[in-house]
Each structure stands twice: as structure tokens, then as C-alpha cells.
Tab-separated table of C-alpha atoms in Angstrom:
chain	number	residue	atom	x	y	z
A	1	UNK	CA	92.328	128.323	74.218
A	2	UNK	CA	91.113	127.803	70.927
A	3	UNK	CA	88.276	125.533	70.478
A	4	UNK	CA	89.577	122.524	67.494
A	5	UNK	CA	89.977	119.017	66.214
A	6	UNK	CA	91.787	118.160	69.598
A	7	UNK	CA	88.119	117.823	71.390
A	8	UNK	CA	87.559	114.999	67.953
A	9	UNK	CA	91.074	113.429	68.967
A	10	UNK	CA	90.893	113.735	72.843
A	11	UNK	CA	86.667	112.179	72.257
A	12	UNK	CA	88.564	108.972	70.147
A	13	UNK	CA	91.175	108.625	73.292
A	14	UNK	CA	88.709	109.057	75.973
A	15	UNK	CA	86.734	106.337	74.029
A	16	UNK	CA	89.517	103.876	73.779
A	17	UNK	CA	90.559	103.992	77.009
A	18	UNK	CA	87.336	103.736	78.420
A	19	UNK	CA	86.935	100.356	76.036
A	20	UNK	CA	90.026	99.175	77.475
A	21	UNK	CA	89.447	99.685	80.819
A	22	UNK	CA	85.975	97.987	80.505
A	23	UNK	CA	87.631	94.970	78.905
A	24	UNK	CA	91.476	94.299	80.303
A	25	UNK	CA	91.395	96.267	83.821
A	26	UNK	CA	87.799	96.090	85.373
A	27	UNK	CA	86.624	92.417	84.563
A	28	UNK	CA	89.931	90.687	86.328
A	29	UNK	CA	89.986	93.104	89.513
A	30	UNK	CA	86.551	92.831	90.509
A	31	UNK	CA	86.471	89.145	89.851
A	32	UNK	CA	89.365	89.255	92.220
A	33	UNK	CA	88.015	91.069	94.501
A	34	UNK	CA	84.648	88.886	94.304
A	35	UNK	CA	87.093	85.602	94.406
A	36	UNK	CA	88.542	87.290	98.062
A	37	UNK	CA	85.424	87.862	100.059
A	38	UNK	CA	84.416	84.304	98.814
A	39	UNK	CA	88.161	83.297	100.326
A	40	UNK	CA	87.963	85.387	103.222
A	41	UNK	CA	84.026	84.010	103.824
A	42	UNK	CA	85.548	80.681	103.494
A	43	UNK	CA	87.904	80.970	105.839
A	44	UNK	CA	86.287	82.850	108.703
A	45	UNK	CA	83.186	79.811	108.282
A	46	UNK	CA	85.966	77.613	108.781
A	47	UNK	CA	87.574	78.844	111.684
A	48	UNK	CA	84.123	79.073	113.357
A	49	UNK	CA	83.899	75.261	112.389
A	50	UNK	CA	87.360	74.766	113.792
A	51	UNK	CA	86.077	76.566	116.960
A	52	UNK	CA	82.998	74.622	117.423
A	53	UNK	CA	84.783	71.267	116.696
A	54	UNK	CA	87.357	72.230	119.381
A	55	UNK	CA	84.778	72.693	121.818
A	56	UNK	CA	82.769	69.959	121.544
A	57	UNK	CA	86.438	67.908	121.587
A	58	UNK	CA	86.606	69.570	124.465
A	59	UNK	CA	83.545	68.205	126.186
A	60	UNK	CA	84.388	65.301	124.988
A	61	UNK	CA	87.320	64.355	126.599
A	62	UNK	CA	85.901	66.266	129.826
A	63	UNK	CA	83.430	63.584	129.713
A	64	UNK	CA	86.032	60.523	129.041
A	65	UNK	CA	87.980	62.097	132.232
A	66	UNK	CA	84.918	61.587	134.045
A	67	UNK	CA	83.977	58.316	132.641
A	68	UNK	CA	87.845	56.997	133.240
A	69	UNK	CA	88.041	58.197	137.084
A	70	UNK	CA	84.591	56.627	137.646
A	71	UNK	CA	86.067	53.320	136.235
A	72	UNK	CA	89.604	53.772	138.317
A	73	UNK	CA	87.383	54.237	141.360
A	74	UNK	CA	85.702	51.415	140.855
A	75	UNK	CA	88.434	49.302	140.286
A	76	UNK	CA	90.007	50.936	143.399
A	77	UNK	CA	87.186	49.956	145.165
A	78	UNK	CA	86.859	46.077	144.255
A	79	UNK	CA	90.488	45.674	144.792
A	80	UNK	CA	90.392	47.162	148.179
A	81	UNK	CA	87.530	44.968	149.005
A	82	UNK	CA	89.395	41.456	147.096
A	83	UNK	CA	91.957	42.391	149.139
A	84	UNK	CA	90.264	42.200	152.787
A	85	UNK	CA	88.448	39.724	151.346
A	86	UNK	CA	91.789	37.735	150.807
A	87	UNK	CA	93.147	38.978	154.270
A	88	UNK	CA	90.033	37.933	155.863
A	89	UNK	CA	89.749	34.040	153.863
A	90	UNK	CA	93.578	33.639	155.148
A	91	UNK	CA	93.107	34.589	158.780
A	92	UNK	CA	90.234	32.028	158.598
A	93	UNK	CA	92.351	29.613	157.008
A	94	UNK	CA	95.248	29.836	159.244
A	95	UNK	CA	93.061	29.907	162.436
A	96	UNK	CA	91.416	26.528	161.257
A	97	UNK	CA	95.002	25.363	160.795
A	98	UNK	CA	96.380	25.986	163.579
A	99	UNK	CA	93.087	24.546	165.380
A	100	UNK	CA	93.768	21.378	163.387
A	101	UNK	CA	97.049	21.219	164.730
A	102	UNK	CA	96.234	21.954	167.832
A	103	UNK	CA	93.922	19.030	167.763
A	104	UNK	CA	96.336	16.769	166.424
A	105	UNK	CA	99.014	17.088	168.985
A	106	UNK	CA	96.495	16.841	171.588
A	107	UNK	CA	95.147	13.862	170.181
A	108	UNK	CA	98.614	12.099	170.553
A	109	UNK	CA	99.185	13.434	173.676
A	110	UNK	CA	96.558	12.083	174.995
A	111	UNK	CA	96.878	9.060	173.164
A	112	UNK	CA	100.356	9.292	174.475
A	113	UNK	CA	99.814	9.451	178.131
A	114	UNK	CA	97.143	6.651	177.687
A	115	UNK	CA	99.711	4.296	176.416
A	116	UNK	CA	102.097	4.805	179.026
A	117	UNK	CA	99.615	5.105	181.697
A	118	UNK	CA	98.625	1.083	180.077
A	119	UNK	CA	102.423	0.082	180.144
A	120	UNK	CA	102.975	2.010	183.495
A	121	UNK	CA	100.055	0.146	184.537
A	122	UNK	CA	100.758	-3.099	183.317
A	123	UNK	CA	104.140	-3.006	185.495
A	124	UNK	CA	102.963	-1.821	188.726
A	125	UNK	CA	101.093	-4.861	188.253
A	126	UNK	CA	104.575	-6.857	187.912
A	127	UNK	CA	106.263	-4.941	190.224
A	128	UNK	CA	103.583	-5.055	192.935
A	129	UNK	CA	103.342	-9.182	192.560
A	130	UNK	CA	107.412	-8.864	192.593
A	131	UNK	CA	107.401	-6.632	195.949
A	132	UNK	CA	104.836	-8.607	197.691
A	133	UNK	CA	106.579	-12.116	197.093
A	134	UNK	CA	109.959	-10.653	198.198
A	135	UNK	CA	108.172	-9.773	201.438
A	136	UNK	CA	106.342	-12.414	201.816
A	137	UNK	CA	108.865	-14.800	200.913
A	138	UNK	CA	107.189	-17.213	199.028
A	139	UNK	CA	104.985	-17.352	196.145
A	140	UNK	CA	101.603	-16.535	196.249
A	141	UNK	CA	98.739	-18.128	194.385
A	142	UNK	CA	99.347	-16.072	191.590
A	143	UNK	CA	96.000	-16.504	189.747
A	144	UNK	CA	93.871	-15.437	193.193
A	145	UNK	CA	96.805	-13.074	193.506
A	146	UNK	CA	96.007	-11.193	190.436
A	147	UNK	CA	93.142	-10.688	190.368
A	148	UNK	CA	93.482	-8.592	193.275
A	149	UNK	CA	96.464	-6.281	191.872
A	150	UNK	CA	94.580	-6.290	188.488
A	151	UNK	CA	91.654	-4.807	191.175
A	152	UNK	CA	94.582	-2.450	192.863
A	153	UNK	CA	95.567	-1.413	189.363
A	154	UNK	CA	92.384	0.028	187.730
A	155	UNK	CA	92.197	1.655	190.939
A	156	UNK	CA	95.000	3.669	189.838
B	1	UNK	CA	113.512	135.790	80.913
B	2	UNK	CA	113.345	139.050	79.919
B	3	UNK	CA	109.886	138.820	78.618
B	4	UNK	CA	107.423	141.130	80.445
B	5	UNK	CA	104.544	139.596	82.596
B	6	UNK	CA	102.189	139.854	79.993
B	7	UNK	CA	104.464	137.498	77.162
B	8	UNK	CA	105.380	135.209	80.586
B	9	UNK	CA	101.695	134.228	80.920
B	10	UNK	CA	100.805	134.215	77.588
B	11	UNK	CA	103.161	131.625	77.029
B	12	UNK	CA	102.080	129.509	79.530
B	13	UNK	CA	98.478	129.533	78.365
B	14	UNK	CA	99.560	129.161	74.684
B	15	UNK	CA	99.088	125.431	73.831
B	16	UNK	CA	101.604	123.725	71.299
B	17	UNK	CA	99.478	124.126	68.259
B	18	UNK	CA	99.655	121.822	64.943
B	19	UNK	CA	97.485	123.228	61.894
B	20	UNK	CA	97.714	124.699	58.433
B	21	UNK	CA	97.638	128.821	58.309
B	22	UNK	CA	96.090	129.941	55.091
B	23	UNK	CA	98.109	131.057	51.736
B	24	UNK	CA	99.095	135.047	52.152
B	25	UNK	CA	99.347	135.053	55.999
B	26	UNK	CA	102.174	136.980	57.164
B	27	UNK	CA	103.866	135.121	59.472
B	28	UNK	CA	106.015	136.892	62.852
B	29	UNK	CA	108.105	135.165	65.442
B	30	UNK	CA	107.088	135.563	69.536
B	31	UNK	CA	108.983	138.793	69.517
B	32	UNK	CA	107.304	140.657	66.533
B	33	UNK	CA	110.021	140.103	63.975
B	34	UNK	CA	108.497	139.882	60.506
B	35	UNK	CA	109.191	136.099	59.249
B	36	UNK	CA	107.757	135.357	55.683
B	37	UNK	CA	104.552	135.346	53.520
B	38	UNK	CA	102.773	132.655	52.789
B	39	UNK	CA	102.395	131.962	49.426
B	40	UNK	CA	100.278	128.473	49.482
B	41	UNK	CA	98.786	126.510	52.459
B	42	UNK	CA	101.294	125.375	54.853
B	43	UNK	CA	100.648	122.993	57.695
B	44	UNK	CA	103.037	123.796	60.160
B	45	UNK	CA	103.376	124.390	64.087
B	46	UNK	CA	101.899	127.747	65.488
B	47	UNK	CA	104.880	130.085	66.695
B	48	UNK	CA	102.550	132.835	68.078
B	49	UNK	CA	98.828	132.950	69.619
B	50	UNK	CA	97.417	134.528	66.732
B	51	UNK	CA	98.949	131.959	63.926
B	52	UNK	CA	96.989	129.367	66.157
B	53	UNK	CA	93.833	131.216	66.124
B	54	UNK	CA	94.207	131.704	62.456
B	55	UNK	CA	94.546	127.880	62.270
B	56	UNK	CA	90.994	127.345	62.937
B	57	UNK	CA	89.349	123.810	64.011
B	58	UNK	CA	91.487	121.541	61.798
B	59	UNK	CA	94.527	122.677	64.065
B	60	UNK	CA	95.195	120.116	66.907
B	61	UNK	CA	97.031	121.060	70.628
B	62	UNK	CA	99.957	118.488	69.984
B	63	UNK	CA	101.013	119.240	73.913
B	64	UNK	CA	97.295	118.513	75.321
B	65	UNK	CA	97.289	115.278	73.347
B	66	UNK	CA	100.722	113.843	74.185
B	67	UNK	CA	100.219	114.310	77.736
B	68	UNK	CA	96.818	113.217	78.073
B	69	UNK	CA	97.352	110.305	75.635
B	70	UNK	CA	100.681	109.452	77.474
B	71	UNK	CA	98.756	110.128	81.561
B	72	UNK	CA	96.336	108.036	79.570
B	73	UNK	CA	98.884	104.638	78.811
B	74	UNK	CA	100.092	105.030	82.241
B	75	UNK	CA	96.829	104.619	83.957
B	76	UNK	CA	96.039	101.740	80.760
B	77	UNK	CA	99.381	99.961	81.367
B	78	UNK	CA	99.387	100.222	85.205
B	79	UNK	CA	96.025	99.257	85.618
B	80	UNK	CA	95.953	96.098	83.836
B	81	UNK	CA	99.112	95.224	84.509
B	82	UNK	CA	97.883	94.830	87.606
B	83	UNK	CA	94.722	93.509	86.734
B	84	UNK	CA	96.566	90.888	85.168
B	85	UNK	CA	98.630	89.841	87.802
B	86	UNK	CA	95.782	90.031	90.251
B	87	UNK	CA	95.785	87.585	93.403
B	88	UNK	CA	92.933	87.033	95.443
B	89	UNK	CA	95.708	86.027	98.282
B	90	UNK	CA	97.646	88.051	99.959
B	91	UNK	CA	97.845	91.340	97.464
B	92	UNK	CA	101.234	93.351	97.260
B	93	UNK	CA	101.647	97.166	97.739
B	94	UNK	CA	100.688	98.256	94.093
B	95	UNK	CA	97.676	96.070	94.122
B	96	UNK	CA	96.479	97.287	97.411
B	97	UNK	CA	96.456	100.673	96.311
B	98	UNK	CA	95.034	99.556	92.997
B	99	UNK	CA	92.532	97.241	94.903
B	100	UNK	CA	91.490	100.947	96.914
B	101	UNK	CA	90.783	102.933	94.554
B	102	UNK	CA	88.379	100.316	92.727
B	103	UNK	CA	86.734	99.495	94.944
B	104	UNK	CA	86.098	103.442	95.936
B	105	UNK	CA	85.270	103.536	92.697
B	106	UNK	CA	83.104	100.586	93.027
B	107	UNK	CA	81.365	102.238	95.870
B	108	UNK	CA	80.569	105.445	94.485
B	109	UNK	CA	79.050	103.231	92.248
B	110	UNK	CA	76.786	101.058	93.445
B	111	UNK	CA	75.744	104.227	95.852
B	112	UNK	CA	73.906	105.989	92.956
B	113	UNK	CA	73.341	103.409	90.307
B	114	UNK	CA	71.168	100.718	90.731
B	115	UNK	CA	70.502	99.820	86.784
B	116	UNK	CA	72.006	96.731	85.173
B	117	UNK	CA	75.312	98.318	82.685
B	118	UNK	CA	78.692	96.832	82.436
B	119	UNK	CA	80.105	100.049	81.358
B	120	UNK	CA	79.508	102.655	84.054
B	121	UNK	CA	81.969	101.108	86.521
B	122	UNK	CA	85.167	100.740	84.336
B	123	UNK	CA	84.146	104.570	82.577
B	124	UNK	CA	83.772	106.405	86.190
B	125	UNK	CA	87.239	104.337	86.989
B	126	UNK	CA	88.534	106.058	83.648
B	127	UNK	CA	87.464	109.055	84.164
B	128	UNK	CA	88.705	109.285	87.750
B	129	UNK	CA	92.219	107.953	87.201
B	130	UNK	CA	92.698	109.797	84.295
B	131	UNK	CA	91.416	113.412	85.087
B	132	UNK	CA	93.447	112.702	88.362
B	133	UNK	CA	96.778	112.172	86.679
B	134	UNK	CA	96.221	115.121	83.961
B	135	UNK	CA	95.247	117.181	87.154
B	136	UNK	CA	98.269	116.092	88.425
B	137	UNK	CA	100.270	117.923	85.916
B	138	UNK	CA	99.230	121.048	87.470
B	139	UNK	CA	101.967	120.270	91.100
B	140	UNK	CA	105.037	120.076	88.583
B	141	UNK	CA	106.733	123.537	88.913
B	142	UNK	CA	105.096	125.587	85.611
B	143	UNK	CA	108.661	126.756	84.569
B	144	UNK	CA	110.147	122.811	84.643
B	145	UNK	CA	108.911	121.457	81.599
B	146	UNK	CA	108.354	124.547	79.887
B	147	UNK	CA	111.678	125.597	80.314
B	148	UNK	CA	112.919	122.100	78.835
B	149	UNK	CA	110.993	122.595	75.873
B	150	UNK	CA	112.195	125.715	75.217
B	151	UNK	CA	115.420	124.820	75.279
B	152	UNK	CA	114.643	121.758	73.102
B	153	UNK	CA	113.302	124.589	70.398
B	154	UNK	CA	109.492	123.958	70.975
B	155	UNK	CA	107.836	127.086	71.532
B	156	UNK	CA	104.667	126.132	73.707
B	157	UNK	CA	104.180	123.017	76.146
B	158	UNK	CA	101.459	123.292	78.608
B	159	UNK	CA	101.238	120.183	80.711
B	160	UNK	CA	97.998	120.273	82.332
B	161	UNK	CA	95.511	119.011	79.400
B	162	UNK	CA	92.785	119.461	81.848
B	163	UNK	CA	93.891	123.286	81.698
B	164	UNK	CA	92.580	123.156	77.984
B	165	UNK	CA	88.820	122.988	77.009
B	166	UNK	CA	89.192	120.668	74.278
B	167	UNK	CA	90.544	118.082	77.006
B	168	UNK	CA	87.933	118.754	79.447
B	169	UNK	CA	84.849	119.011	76.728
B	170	UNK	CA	85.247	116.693	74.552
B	171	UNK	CA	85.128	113.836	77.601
B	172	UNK	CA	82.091	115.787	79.035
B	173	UNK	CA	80.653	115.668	75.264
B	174	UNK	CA	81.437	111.924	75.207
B	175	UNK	CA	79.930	111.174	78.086
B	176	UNK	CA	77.351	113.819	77.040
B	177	UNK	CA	76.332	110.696	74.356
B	178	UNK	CA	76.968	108.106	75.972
B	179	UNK	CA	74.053	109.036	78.261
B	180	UNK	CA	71.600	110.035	75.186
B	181	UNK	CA	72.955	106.363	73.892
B	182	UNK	CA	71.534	104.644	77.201
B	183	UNK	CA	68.965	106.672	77.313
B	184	UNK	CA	67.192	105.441	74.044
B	185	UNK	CA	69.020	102.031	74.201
B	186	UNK	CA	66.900	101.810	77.666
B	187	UNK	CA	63.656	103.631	76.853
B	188	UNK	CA	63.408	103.788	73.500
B	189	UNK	CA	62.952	106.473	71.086
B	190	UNK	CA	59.204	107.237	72.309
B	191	UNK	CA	60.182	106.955	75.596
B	192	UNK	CA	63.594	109.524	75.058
B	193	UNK	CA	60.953	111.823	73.623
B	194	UNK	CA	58.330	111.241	75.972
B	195	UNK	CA	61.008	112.288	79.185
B	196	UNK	CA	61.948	115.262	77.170
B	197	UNK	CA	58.428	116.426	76.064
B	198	UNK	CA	56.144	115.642	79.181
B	199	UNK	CA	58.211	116.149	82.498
B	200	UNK	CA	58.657	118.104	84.455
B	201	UNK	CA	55.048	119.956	84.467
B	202	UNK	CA	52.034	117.201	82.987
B	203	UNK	CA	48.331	117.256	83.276
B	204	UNK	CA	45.722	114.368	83.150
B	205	UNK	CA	44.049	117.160	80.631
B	206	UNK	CA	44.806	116.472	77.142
B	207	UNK	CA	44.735	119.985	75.810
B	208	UNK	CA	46.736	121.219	79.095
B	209	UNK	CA	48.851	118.379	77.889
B	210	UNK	CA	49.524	119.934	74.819
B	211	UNK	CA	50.554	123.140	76.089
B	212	UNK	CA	52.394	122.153	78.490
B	213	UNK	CA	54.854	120.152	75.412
B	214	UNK	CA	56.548	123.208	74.308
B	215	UNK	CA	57.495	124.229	77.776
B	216	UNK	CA	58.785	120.809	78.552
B	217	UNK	CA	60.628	120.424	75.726
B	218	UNK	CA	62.546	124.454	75.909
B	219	UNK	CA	63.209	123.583	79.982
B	220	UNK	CA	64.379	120.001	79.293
B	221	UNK	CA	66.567	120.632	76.399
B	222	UNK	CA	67.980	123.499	78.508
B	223	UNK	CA	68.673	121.678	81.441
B	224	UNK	CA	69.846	118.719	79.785
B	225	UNK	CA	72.366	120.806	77.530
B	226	UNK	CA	73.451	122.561	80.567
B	227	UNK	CA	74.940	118.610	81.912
B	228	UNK	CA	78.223	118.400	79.056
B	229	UNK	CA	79.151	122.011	79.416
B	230	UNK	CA	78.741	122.205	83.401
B	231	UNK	CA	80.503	119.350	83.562
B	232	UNK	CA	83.501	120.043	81.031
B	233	UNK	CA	83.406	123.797	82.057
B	234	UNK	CA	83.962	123.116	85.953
B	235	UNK	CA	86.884	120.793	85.548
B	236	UNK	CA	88.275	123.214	82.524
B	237	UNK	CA	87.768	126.475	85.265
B	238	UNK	CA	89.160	125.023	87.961
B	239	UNK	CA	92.070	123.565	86.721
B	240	UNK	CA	92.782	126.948	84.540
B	241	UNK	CA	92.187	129.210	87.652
B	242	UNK	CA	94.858	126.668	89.531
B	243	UNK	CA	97.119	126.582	86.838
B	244	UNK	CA	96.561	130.575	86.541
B	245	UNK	CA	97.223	131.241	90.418
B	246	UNK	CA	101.039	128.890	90.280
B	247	UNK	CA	102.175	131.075	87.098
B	248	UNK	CA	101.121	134.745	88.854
B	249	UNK	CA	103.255	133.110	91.691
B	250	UNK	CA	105.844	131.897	90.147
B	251	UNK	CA	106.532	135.292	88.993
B	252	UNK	CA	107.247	136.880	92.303
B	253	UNK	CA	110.761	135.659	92.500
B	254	UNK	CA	112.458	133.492	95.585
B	255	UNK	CA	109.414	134.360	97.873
B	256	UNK	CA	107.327	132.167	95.684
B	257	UNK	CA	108.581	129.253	97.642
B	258	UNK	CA	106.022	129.148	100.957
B	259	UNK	CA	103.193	130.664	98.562
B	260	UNK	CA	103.915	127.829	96.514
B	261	UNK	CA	103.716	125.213	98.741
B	262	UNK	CA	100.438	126.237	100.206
B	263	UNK	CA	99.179	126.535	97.090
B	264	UNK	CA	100.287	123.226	95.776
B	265	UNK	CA	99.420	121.499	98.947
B	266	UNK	CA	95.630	123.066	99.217
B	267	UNK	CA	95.787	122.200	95.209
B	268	UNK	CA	96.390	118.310	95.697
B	269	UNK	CA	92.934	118.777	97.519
B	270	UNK	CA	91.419	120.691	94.188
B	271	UNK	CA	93.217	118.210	92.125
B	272	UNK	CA	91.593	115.067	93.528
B	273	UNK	CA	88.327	116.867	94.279
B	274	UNK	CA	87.708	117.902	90.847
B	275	UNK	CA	88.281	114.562	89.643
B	276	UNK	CA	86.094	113.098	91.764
B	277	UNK	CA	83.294	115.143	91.000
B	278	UNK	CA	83.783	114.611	87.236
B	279	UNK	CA	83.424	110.897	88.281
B	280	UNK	CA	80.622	111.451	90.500
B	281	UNK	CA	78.277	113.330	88.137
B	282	UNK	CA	79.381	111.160	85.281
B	283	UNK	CA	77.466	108.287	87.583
B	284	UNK	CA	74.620	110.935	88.180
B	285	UNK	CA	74.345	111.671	84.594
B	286	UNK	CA	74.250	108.098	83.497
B	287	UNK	CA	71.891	106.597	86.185
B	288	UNK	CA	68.962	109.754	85.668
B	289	UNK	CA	68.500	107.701	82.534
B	290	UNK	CA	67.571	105.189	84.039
B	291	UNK	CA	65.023	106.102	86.585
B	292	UNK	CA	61.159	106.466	85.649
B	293	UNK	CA	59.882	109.749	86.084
């Protein structure tokens, strides 16, 4: 326990190591540590960035799902309505159709039963003039004659 | 060993001593047998207590330095092998324990001083890892490395270097300057002088003043004295006490082994502690110079 030139030797180590402490181990691990919180404060700002971002994507497309079913409905809607609108412009059309044709053929029925109510009538004529010479057995004055059935005839 | 209780501890507390005994000392080995005379100088290694006390202060504790010098590379090597290799990603298992203890370091710190000094931080670091592994000396069984070096012919090895004054004082004593450096490097000359000579008692009173320098100076000088040996002393006590306490035990044969445990377990405690509070007061000691008064 004698006091001697170890405290001048242990003094010169404590001194070195100290130096080298100060200029090989304290300067890199502190800058490390410094260069980690500026990481790790990076990376939580970004992932509160990420987070923010995701919601306002979020919102986003909530609001595009909105905007797109409003749009389907309305094109829903106008196709219903094209649709009874179509319905309703060919019921019209086929009632006015069938009206038409319904006019037509009663047009030429009746144009039909005028014609041969004319030729029907036109031969009763004939055949009256015929049937009353037979009975009377000799000709009749045809013009005075016809005038009469022509008479009889629009009677008809 | 068949040396009584007395020649057991005594050779535990003996340090390996290097030095030169003066011309016409009689020289005797560990068990009293009459060597030779001296007839000139002779720088040689100290075989008994008294040839190392004869030695005087040009005689150097080979065993303190090599252990502190070699506790010392280990902490310089695994530090900045670290340091060097350093990510700020994803750190490894050394690193993390590295990273832990700077940045307790760090802590204690930045808790105490607030001045502007790039050297405070790596020194308390220093002086932490270092006192910790020299402390750490003190949990490898006294008879281990002892015993080796007996049988490798060397006739003293104590491992602890924290167990010898020299260790402990001369890194109190450095730090002891270190803080009178700052101190004037800081304040200046007038201003060292002026903290010495006019706290703690001053008057607005010029002759009170005056009176009062004397006083200032004696209490100041005392107390500020009292800051290197405190600190060396404390570390040097408690580490000698510990040391003292394993050797008394190891002497009481096979039912050492549960008094030695405790001990060594309630000693990794004292071990770390007193390390600490080397560090600690260190910071203290550095950052009182400066505040203002």
C-alpha cells in the first residue's frame, strides 16, 4: 500500500484513455444515436402522414360510392321511364294501326257490297223486264217499260 | 498453504512491486531466509513487503498497472470497436448494451451539467467503464489468479487495481486538475482567485471584505482539497474493505461457499455503485466550476 510512481503511470493511462474515448468512442455513438431519433422521428411523421393520407383516401372513395350510386340511379331511372315511354309510343302505334286497318277493310266492304248491290241491281232490272214479258207474253214498250223497273229498282 | 493467517493476507495485500532497493540492503525471501547483501543499487522486483517499502516512490505496482492498463484496452478496444461499426438501424446485441450504458451515461450527464465542454461526457464514460471493470476484479475467486502466479514464480499479483491507492488517487488527482484546468480556462485567473478568496461568507463592507479573505481562502482550500482525496479515498476504502472481507472468507475452508456467494452477489451491487458514484461526482466536481456563485 505504498504510495509511488504508479499514481504518475496510472495519471498518464487515465489521461490517454480518457483522450481516446473523447476522440474514437464518444463522437461516432452519440452521432448515432442523434442520427436514430432523427430516423425514428422520421418515420413515426411518416406513418402519421401515411395515416392521414389513408383517411382522407378513405373519404374519398366514400364520396365516389356516393357520387356513382347517385349516377346508377339516375340512369335506372331514365331507362325505366324510356322504357314505358317506348311501351306506351308502341301501344299507340299499334292501336292506330290496327284502326287503319280496320278502316280499310271496312272501306272495301262497303265499297264491296255497293258494287254488288249496283250489279245485283242492274239485273233485277233484266230479270224483272225478262219475268214480266214471259208472263205477259209479248214485248212490252221497253223504253215506257223501264222506266218503271228503273223506278222499282231504286226502290230496292 | 501452510502459511499462517497473518502471511495469507499479507500476501494478498502485497502488490507486485518493481523498484531499485538501495546498495547494503540485506535482502530475505517471504519466509525469513537470509538471501544476499547488496553491494550497489539494484532495480529488481520486491520479494517481501518491506523490500517494497524500502523501494520508495520510484518503485511502480507492475500488477496494478497491467490490469488496469489491460481492463483499460478492453473497455478502449470494445468501445470503439463498436463505435466504429455503429448503425443507426436496427443495432445488434453488443451495441445495444453499448448504446445503454451511453446513453446512461449521457443522462447522468446532461442531469447535472448544463455548461458547454466536449470532454465531460466521454471522461464520466471513462471513468465509469473503467472503475467498473477494475471493480470487477474483485468477483474472481482471490486464490485463482494468485495461485497461478505463484505457480508461474511471481510472488505478488493483486487483481483489483482499484484495491490500491495509487489506482484510485491518481484518477481522483487527475480529475482533481482537470477541474482547476476548467476552472481558470472558464473564469480566469482573477475569477479562480476571486471564488476561492470571497465565497462563501462576503460583505458589501470593504474592510469586512478584507477580513473575511483569509477565512475564505483556509475554508475553500480545505473544502476544495477535501474533493481528490474523498473521491480517490472512497473508491480505494471500499474496494479494499470488499477485497478484505472475500480473503477473511476465503480462509474459513469449504463453508466459504454460501458466505461467498452472498458476499459476491451483494458486492456486484458495491462494485457498480462505487463506480457510479466516482462518475457521478466527477460530473459534480466538473460542473461547480462552472456555476456563478
Amino acid at each position: 500500500m505504498n504510495i509511488n510512481a504508479t499514481l504518475i503511470g496510472q495519471s498518464i493511462a487515465f489521461l490517454f484513455f480518457v483522450w481516446f474515448c473523447m476522440k474514437y468512442v464518444w463522437p461516432p455513438l452519440t452521432r448515432m444515436l442523434d442520427e436514430r431519433q432523427q430516423k425514428i422521428a422520421d418515420g413515426l411523421a411518416a406513418a402519421d402522414k401515411a395515416e392521414k393520407d389513408l383517411a382522407s383516401a378513405n373519404s374519398q372513395v366514400a364520396e365516389l360510392l356516393k357520387e356513382a350510386r347517385a349516377e346508377a340511379q339516375g340512369i335506372i331511372e331514365q331507362a325505366n321511364r324510356r322504357a314505358g315511354q317506348i311501351v306506351e309510343e308502341s301501344k299507340t302505334q299499334a292501336r292506330e294501326e290496327g284502326d287503319r286497318l280496320k278502316a280499310a277493310a271496312m272501306a272495301e266492304i262497303t265499297q264491296e257490297t255497293n258494287r254488288a248491290r249496283e250489279a245485283l241491281r242492274a239485273q233485277v232490272a233484266t230479270l224483272a223486264v225478262a219475268g214480266a214479258e214471259r208472263i205477259l207474253g209479248e214485248h212490252l214498250d221497253e223504253a215506257a217499260n223501264s222506266r218503271l223497273i228503273d223506278d222499282l229498282a231504286a226502290e230496292l | 498453504m501452510a502459511n499462517t493467517a497473518t502471511e495469507y493476507i499479507q500476501h494478498h495485500l502485497q502488490n507486485l512491486t518493481y523498484g531499485q532497493l538501495p546498495a547494503g540492503f540485506e535482502r530475505v525471501d517471504a519466509h525469513g531466509q537470509f538471501l544476499e547483501t547488496l553491494t550497489e543499487p539494484t532495480w529488481t522486483i520486491a520479494l517481501t513487503p518491506l523490500e517494497a517499502k524500502a523501494m520508495g516512490f520510484w518503485a511502480i505496482h507492475v500488477d496494478s498497472m497491467f490490469w488496469s492498463l489491460l481492463l483499460g484496452l478492453v473497455f478502449a478496444v470494445l468501445f470503439s470497436y463498436v463505435a466504429r461499426r455503429a448503425t443507426s438501424g436496427v443495432p445488434g446485441k453488443l451495441q445495444n448494451t453499448i448504446e445503454a450504458i451511453v446513453e446512461f451515461v449521457d443522462t447522468s450527464v446532461r442531469e447535472s451539467f448544463h455548461g458547454k465542454n466536449r470532454l465531460i461526457a466521454p471522461l464520466a464514460l471513462t471513468i465509469f467503464v473503467w472503475i467498473f471493470f477494475m471493480n470487477l476484479m474483485d468477483l474472481i475467486p482471490v486464490d485463482w489468479i494468485p495461485g497461478l502466479a505463484t505457480l508461474a514464480g511471481i510472488p505478488y499479483m493483486k487483481v483489483v487495481p482499484t484495491t490500491d491507492p495509487n489506482i484510485t488517487m491518481s484518477m481522483s488527482i487527475s480529475v482533481f486538475f482537470l477541474m482547476i484546468f476548467y476552472w481558470i480556462k472558464v473564469k480566469g485567473v482573477s475569477g479562480f482567485v476571486g471564488d476561492l478568496a470571497l465565497h462563501p461568507f462576503s460583505s458589501n463592507n470593504l474592510v469586512a471584505k478584507a477580513i473575511l479573505i483569509p477565512i475564505n481562502l483556509l475554508l475553500e482550500t480545505v473544502s476544495l482539497l477535501a474533493k481528490p482525496v474523498s473521491l480517490g479515498l472512497r473508491l480505494f476504502g471500499n474496494m479494499y474493505a470488499g477485497e478484505l472481507i472475500f480473503i477473511l472468507i476465503a480462509m474459513i475452508g469449504w463453508t466459504q461457499l454460501p458466505l461467498h456467494f452472498g458476499w459476491a452477489v451483494l458486492h456486484i451491487l458495491v462494485i457498480t455503485l462505487q463506480a457510479y458514484i466516482f462518475m457521478t461526482l466527477t460530473i459534480v466536481y466538473l460542473s461547480s466550476v462552472y456555476e456563478e456563485h
